[in-house]
Amino acid sequence: MSIKPRCAFYIRVSRDKGDYQRQVSDLRRIVGKDYQLDEDDIYAEKISGFSSQDKRKELTRMLTNIRTGAKKYAMIFSTEVSRIARNPKYGRQIV
C-alpha cells in the first residue's frame, strides 16, 4: 500500500458571497483520490481578499502549520489566485 501525499485546500469567499462549499466540492473533484486530505487540512474563511493577514485567521493558521512543521503538504490547492490575495504584491509574499 503506497502512502498518498498530503494536500491542503485554502478556501476564501467574500463575506457577502456566502457559502464556500462549491470551492470545496470543485477542489475535491480535481484532487480525487490522488492525495490525502483530512478535514483539518481544509482552511476556509469568509473574509475580504483585501484584509490584512492578521485578520485572516485560517490563512494564518495554514501558514503557521507549514512554517512550524506541524503540517507537511506536498501541494496546496485553491480555486484561483485571488482566493489567496487580491493584492498581487501581498499574494507573491505569501507564495
Short mmCIF file of C-alpha atoms in Angstrom, two decimals:
data_model
loop_
_atom_site.label_atom_id
_atom_site.label_comp_id
_atom_site.label_asym_id
_atom_site.label_seq_id
_atom_site.Cartn_x
_atom_site.Cartn_y
_atom_site.Cartn_z
CA MET A 1 0.00 0.00 0.00
CA SER A 2 1.51 3.31 -1.05
CA ILE A 3 1.25 6.42 1.07
CA LYS A 4 -0.55 9.26 -0.66
CA PRO A 5 0.95 12.75 -0.43
CA ARG A 6 -0.93 15.11 1.89
CA CYS A 7 -2.57 18.22 0.47
CA ALA A 8 -4.41 21.22 1.82
CA PHE A 9 -7.19 23.42 0.48
CA TYR A 10 -7.24 27.15 1.03
CA ILE A 11 -10.79 28.43 0.51
CA ARG A 12 -11.90 32.03 0.80
CA VAL A 13 -15.14 33.74 -0.03
CA SER A 14 -16.04 37.37 0.43
CA ARG A 15 -18.39 37.91 3.32
CA ASP A 16 -21.22 38.95 1.02
CA LYS A 17 -20.89 35.89 -1.23
CA GLY A 18 -21.78 33.41 1.47
CA ASP A 19 -21.08 29.70 1.13
CA TYR A 20 -17.71 28.19 0.23
CA GLN A 21 -18.92 24.62 -0.29
CA ARG A 22 -18.74 24.99 -4.09
CA GLN A 23 -14.99 25.64 -3.90
CA VAL A 24 -14.51 22.65 -1.59
CA SER A 25 -16.52 20.42 -3.94
CA ASP A 26 -14.64 21.65 -7.02
CA LEU A 27 -11.26 21.02 -5.41
CA ARG A 28 -12.30 17.57 -4.12
CA ARG A 29 -13.25 16.65 -7.69
CA ILE A 30 -9.89 17.85 -9.04
CA VAL A 31 -7.82 16.14 -6.35
CA GLY A 32 -9.82 12.94 -6.46
CA LYS A 33 -8.08 10.14 -4.61
CA ASP A 34 -4.55 11.17 -5.53
CA TYR A 35 -3.89 12.99 -2.24
CA GLN A 36 -4.59 12.50 1.44
CA LEU A 37 -6.88 15.25 2.73
CA ASP A 38 -8.26 15.40 6.25
CA GLU A 39 -10.92 17.86 7.39
CA ASP A 40 -8.33 19.88 9.33
CA ASP A 41 -6.39 20.31 6.06
CA ILE A 42 -9.21 22.49 4.72
CA TYR A 43 -8.60 26.12 5.62
CA ALA A 44 -11.80 28.02 4.83
CA GLU A 45 -12.88 31.51 5.73
CA LYS A 46 -15.32 34.24 4.84
CA ILE A 47 -13.38 37.48 4.58
CA SER A 48 -12.35 40.06 2.01
CA GLY A 49 -9.23 39.29 -0.01
CA PHE A 50 -8.03 42.82 0.78
CA SER A 51 -7.98 42.08 4.53
CA SER A 52 -4.61 42.03 6.26
CA GLN A 53 -3.14 38.67 7.17
CA ASP A 54 -3.66 39.19 10.90
CA LYS A 55 -7.42 39.28 10.23
CA ARG A 56 -7.32 36.16 8.04
CA LYS A 57 -7.30 33.51 10.75
CA GLU A 58 -7.41 30.44 8.51
CA LEU A 59 -4.66 31.69 6.20
CA THR A 60 -2.55 32.46 9.26
CA ARG A 61 -3.29 29.00 10.72
CA MET A 62 -2.26 27.29 7.48
CA LEU A 63 0.97 29.29 7.13
CA THR A 64 1.83 28.71 10.81
CA ASN A 65 1.26 24.96 10.44
CA ILE A 66 3.58 24.93 7.44
CA ARG A 67 6.30 27.14 8.95
CA THR A 68 6.41 25.27 12.26
CA GLY A 69 6.37 21.85 10.61
CA ALA A 70 3.10 20.93 12.32
CA LYS A 71 1.76 20.04 8.85
CA LYS A 72 3.70 18.99 5.77
CA TYR A 73 1.91 19.33 2.45
CA ALA A 74 3.01 18.16 -0.96
CA MET A 75 0.52 20.57 -2.54
CA ILE A 76 -1.84 23.36 -1.56
CA PHE A 77 -4.89 23.85 -3.75
CA SER A 78 -7.05 26.93 -4.20
CA THR A 79 -9.64 27.58 -6.88
CA GLU A 80 -7.84 30.72 -8.07
CA VAL A 81 -5.02 33.05 -7.07
CA SER A 82 -7.43 35.79 -5.97
CA ARG A 83 -8.60 33.48 -3.17
CA ILE A 84 -5.16 33.87 -1.58
CA ALA A 85 -4.92 37.62 -2.05
CA ARG A 86 -6.47 40.37 -4.16
CA ASN A 87 -3.31 42.45 -3.93
CA PRO A 88 -0.68 40.86 -6.24
CA LYS A 89 2.25 42.12 -4.15
CA TYR A 90 0.80 40.59 -0.97
CA GLY A 91 -0.04 37.37 -2.84
CA ARG A 92 3.55 36.98 -4.01
CA GLN A 93 4.78 37.39 -0.44
CA ILE A 94 2.57 34.52 0.67
CA VAL A 95 3.51 32.08 -2.06
#
